[in-house]
Amino acid sequence: MRRGDGRTGASPRCFVLATALAALIGAGSAAGEEIGTDAAALVESGRRIYEEGVLSSGEPLVGVRPGGLEAFGREVACALCHQRSGLGLTEGAVPVPPVSGPALFRNEQPVTLGRTPLRAPGMQFRDYHFRTRPPYDDASLARAIRDGVSPTGHPFNYLMPRYLLSDRDTQALLAYLRQLSDRPSAGVEGRMADFATVVAPGMDPQRRESYLGVLRACFADRHPAPEPDDPPWLQGWRLHVWDLDGPPETWGRQLQECYAQQPVFALVSGLGGDVWSPVEQFCAQNRIPCLFPNVEVPGSPDGGRYSFHFYKGVLLEAQVAARYLKDRRAHQGISRVVQISRREGSGARAADALREALQGSGIPVEDRRLTVADGTDAAGLLDGLTAADALVLWLREADLAALSTTVEPPPAGVVLVSGVLGGQEKAPLADPWKRAALMVYPFDPPFRWERRMAYNLRTWLGERGLPRADERLQGNTLTACNLLSEGMLRMRGRYQRDYLVEWTENYPTGMGNAPAPQAFPRFSLGPGQRFSSKGAYIARFSPTDPGRLERVEDWIVP
Amino acid sequence: MAPYAVTRSAARALALAGSLALVAVTQHPVVAAEGHDHHHHEHHEAAAPQGYRRTTQSYQLPDLALVRDDGTAVRFPADIDDGRPVVLNFIYTTCTAICPMLSQTLAAFQRKLGPDVAGVHMVSISIDPEQDTPAQLADYAKRYGAGPQWTHYTGTLEASLEVQKAFQAYYGDKMNHRPVTFLRRAPGQPWVRLEGFTTPDDLVREYRQLVTAG
């Protein structure tokens, strides 16, 4: 890849799509009074206690539960339960109360609808003590942390340890808590919230249009600009489209330019291909949640704290292929893998990942590269294959078409095609290849998926006059928008980016509300998890109907 | 409910519905009949404010495949039917509030048993099996100093769900996880179900009562 010097003219186009309100946004939201270096150091040492469970002495934090159960360091760090935002969560029947500055010192409550919960005759309503207690001051909060009682002496839940803290560490923790989540993150101003979506350069214009059509419609439906008599929790949204230009090494600067012009609360979805890490780095540096882009290769193996993906794209396919091929060695005597890809792009990344996943397995991997633009040099690449070989094709549709019409399938024991790159059921393979090939298929099985799309995507598109295009792209984009929407609603007025991350990672999926229009059979996250679908099927083209795929292996989680 | 609304008023209605659902899901205000006694166990003398509830249950355990934290594929429940008493719970490795505490409790239980520890089979089964690969579970086990008598299991999502359901410990979503611990004296015997927070001392006492009874 080129260094940026020749292309420093690359410039992003940072557009606003929604025109609901003329922006009254000032110069960002760097509000926040200056604090002295001593005070800042105190807050930082409080942060280390809160997030990492490390005392100012460098020793681990010690927490004791009634009955004597002692635990140390990260195991009892405040953030483990109260979360980095300090806004808590509910796990099972146990509510973890918020401990943000406003919650502790002003007893501030989330936005409510002013309703009284329904109750049957004879039932008593008792609210949680943490919602009705008086605000803390420094003395009562220090006592709470050390002795496990509220300002009125109410004892805490067993889950909350009692902490052994020096006066200095108590002071640091209090200083940290006082400022924790005490004002909305940048990107939310009054009742308007700004979001951006990033489009990588070189995307097919029609694909970009159908992608943006879904986002525009989602924003227009759900987030009109609020009017004065609307309830306070109704929020207006604006969508900004950041079109990147030029080589990836200039994307970071472009993103910062767009962000300087318009601070946004989160990035929603996104459209890219084999390079996405500059976007993830931007998200990590600015602590911006980046929710579920459409990309073939995620930026980093763990995604970083602020980036969520539906799956690992072709890297997942490579890991699943490795698992399947190891299994085939045992059952079928596969003793070598030959993989064909282009030298660059997603196919090359997948080939690297498969090589890595097979390291130490004793199965040698041989890379062969397509070099001619029209893919017609493929014939020679298939020489010397036998039934003891597995042939893996990390090729896009045009290359699959060229290869499979140029040459007959070789006598390899296994022929495996990438579903992500190869076009899934529409893969343009010639018939003899369809009979020979298997496909790594990280999506919902076609029958189930079709049915879900009919209910959850096609009606939605139709009602909005949007044409059906790549329905996996459209469905995933709508899902990303829905997830953002739900997260924003669940925050109930406490607009903290970390809180959005926490709602997203704890999205409850076991209760039948998995996001419906997505292309994947699973959606499961958890604290620290960043990829919501973790496996793939191995499929083949139906012998009776080569336009259909059918599963040959159960869901493989590598 | 129509999936997504077109008009302003419908958008409002959607947001309203969402907020209401949220109140129900996340607030759980305590609604209790007058005079209702919370689940304080009669033997429970420690100062823990919540206590736990003890019941005896018979469970039909399905025969299925699980994978140990060392990567070995095994049959369940055959793998825990080794004649030793069993202490069993459900966890997942990225869990924040409840599982770390449950695992801390089992770690302390194992220390407190002293030389008797070899006589018990401790079992933790993942409720997030696609994330909790054997390697992930092995790391987790190490974090809590799990001895050779303490095995962590994963498997397919379906297998994990079946085991949770067999123990009546399936709560719909892993975030809805409850603290429950199961004890069994020997294969074929009923299970003691401890629902709620048990201190390590509670657990040692329950265990000793069970293994010395009858």
GROMACS .gro file of C-alpha atoms in nm, chain B residues 36-176:
model
  141
  594HIS     CA    1  -4.443  -1.227   5.263
  595ASP     CA    2  -4.130  -1.378   5.400
  596HIS     CA    3  -3.828  -1.348   5.176
  597HIS     CA    4  -3.611  -1.644   5.107
  598HIS     CA    5  -3.419  -1.663   5.429
  599HIS     CA    6  -3.302  -2.009   5.499
  600GLU     CA    7  -3.368  -2.146   5.845
  601HIS     CA    8  -3.012  -2.261   5.902
  602HIS     CA    9  -2.873  -1.939   5.778
  603GLU     CA   10  -2.695  -1.773   6.063
  604ALA     CA   11  -2.438  -1.564   5.873
  605ALA     CA   12  -2.499  -1.192   5.834
  606ALA     CA   13  -2.560  -1.208   5.459
  607PRO     CA   14  -2.855  -0.979   5.394
  608GLN     CA   15  -3.014  -1.198   5.125
  609GLY     CA   16  -2.966  -1.562   5.205
  610TYR     CA   17  -3.068  -1.850   4.985
  611ARG     CA   18  -3.343  -2.105   4.947
  612ARG     CA   19  -3.278  -2.475   4.974
  613THR     CA   20  -3.492  -2.736   4.801
  614THR     CA   21  -3.446  -3.101   4.706
  615GLN     CA   22  -3.517  -3.188   4.343
  616SER     CA   23  -3.510  -3.483   4.106
  617TYR     CA   24  -3.390  -3.399   3.760
  618GLN     CA   25  -3.395  -3.615   3.447
  619LEU     CA   26  -3.057  -3.541   3.292
  620PRO     CA   27  -3.036  -3.587   2.914
  621ASP     CA   28  -2.751  -3.786   2.764
  622LEU     CA   29  -2.554  -3.552   2.539
  623ALA     CA   30  -2.207  -3.445   2.426
  624LEU     CA   31  -2.009  -3.178   2.613
  625VAL     CA   32  -1.647  -3.069   2.590
  626ARG     CA   33  -1.417  -3.031   2.892
  627ASP     CA   34  -1.193  -2.729   2.940
  628ASP     CA   35  -0.897  -2.946   2.830
  629GLY     CA   36  -1.069  -3.006   2.493
  630THR     CA   37  -1.178  -3.365   2.562
  631ALA     CA   38  -1.518  -3.456   2.417
  632VAL     CA   39  -1.725  -3.642   2.677
  633ARG     CA   40  -2.078  -3.769   2.741
  634PHE     CA   41  -2.288  -3.592   2.998
  635PRO     CA   42  -2.398  -3.687   3.262
  636ALA     CA   43  -2.172  -3.996   3.246
  637ASP     CA   44  -1.869  -3.773   3.297
  638ILE     CA   45  -1.993  -3.643   3.631
  639ASP     CA   46  -2.120  -3.982   3.747
  640ASP     CA   47  -1.782  -4.089   3.879
  641GLY     CA   48  -1.912  -4.181   4.222
  642ARG     CA   49  -1.799  -3.861   4.393
  643PRO     CA   50  -2.043  -3.605   4.529
  644VAL     CA   51  -2.102  -3.324   4.277
  645VAL     CA   52  -2.121  -2.947   4.326
  646LEU     CA   53  -2.247  -2.788   4.006
  647ASN     CA   54  -2.322  -2.441   3.874
  648PHE     CA   55  -2.364  -2.244   3.551
  649ILE     CA   56  -2.133  -1.961   3.446
  650TYR     CA   57  -1.998  -1.777   3.144
  651THR     CA   58  -1.650  -1.635   3.121
  652THR     CA   59  -1.730  -1.278   3.015
  653CYS     CA   60  -2.002  -1.242   3.279
  654THR     CA   61  -1.964  -0.940   3.505
  655ALA     CA   62  -2.163  -0.929   3.825
  656ILE     CA   63  -2.285  -1.274   3.927
  657CYS     CA   64  -2.050  -1.536   3.781
  658PRO     CA   65  -1.729  -1.388   3.921
  659MET     CA   66  -1.888  -1.401   4.264
  660LEU     CA   67  -2.010  -1.760   4.211
  661SER     CA   68  -1.665  -1.865   4.095
  662GLN     CA   69  -1.497  -1.680   4.384
  663THR     CA   70  -1.729  -1.872   4.615
  664LEU     CA   71  -1.639  -2.209   4.460
  665ALA     CA   72  -1.271  -2.117   4.477
  666ALA     CA   73  -1.304  -2.041   4.849
  667PHE     CA   74  -1.511  -2.361   4.897
  668GLN     CA   75  -1.233  -2.563   4.743
  669ARG     CA   76  -0.976  -2.404   4.979
  670LYS     CA   77  -1.194  -2.455   5.283
  671LEU     CA   78  -1.244  -2.826   5.214
  672GLY     CA   79  -0.871  -2.874   5.264
  673PRO     CA   80  -0.760  -3.235   5.219
  674ASP     CA   81  -1.123  -3.345   5.153
  675VAL     CA   82  -1.124  -3.159   4.824
  676ALA     CA   83  -1.014  -3.465   4.624
  677GLY     CA   84  -1.339  -3.635   4.723
  678VAL     CA   85  -1.567  -3.387   4.544
  679HIS     CA   86  -1.633  -3.328   4.176
  680MET     CA   87  -1.691  -2.957   4.107
  681VAL     CA   88  -1.865  -2.878   3.779
  682SER     CA   89  -1.916  -2.542   3.607
  683ILE     CA   90  -2.110  -2.546   3.279
  684SER     CA   91  -2.097  -2.255   3.035
  685ILE     CA   92  -2.422  -2.090   2.933
  686ASP     CA   93  -2.238  -1.900   2.656
  687PRO     CA   94  -2.074  -2.199   2.487
  688GLU     CA   95  -1.999  -2.041   2.148
  689GLN     CA   96  -1.790  -1.774   2.314
  690ASP     CA   97  -1.651  -2.005   2.583
  691THR     CA   98  -1.419  -2.229   2.385
  692PRO     CA   99  -1.221  -2.488   2.585
  693ALA     CA  100  -0.919  -2.252   2.579
  694GLN     CA  101  -1.130  -1.966   2.710
  695LEU     CA  102  -1.265  -2.189   2.987
  696ALA     CA  103  -0.918  -2.312   3.078
  697ASP     CA  104  -0.807  -1.949   3.126
  698TYR     CA  105  -1.112  -1.882   3.336
  699ALA     CA  106  -1.048  -2.191   3.550
  700LYS     CA  107  -0.691  -2.078   3.604
  701ARG     CA  108  -0.812  -1.734   3.710
  702TYR     CA  109  -0.996  -1.901   4.000
  703GLY     CA  110  -0.721  -2.148   4.082
  704ALA     CA  111  -0.942  -2.445   3.991
  705GLY     CA  112  -0.789  -2.771   4.113
  706PRO     CA  113  -0.805  -3.103   3.922
  707GLN     CA  114  -1.141  -3.184   4.088
  708TRP     CA  115  -1.305  -2.877   3.927
  709THR     CA  116  -1.404  -2.920   3.560
  710HIS     CA  117  -1.549  -2.655   3.332
  711TYR     CA  118  -1.764  -2.770   3.039
  712THR     CA  119  -1.873  -2.621   2.710
  713GLY     CA  120  -2.040  -2.771   2.401
  714THR     CA  121  -2.291  -2.672   2.140
  715LEU     CA  122  -2.543  -2.403   2.222
  716GLU     CA  123  -2.818  -2.666   2.199
  717ALA     CA  124  -2.642  -2.897   2.446
  718SER     CA  125  -2.589  -2.615   2.695
  719LEU     CA  126  -2.953  -2.513   2.672
  720GLU     CA  127  -3.067  -2.871   2.727
  721VAL     CA  128  -2.858  -2.907   3.040
  722GLN     CA  129  -2.980  -2.571   3.175
  723LYS     CA  130  -3.339  -2.675   3.110
  724ALA     CA  131  -3.287  -3.015   3.273
  725PHE     CA  132  -3.175  -2.835   3.590
  726GLN     CA  133  -3.460  -2.583   3.561
  727ALA     CA  134  -3.193  -2.319   3.542
  728TYR     CA  135  -3.273  -2.172   3.203
  729TYR     CA  136  -3.380  -1.811   3.237
  730GLY     CA  137  -3.415  -1.711   2.873
  731ASP     CA  138  -3.096  -1.514   2.828
  732LYS     CA  139  -2.751  -1.526   2.975
  733MET     CA  140  -2.793  -1.175   3.111
  734ASN     CA  141  -3.087  -1.307   3.306
   0.00000   0.00000   0.00000
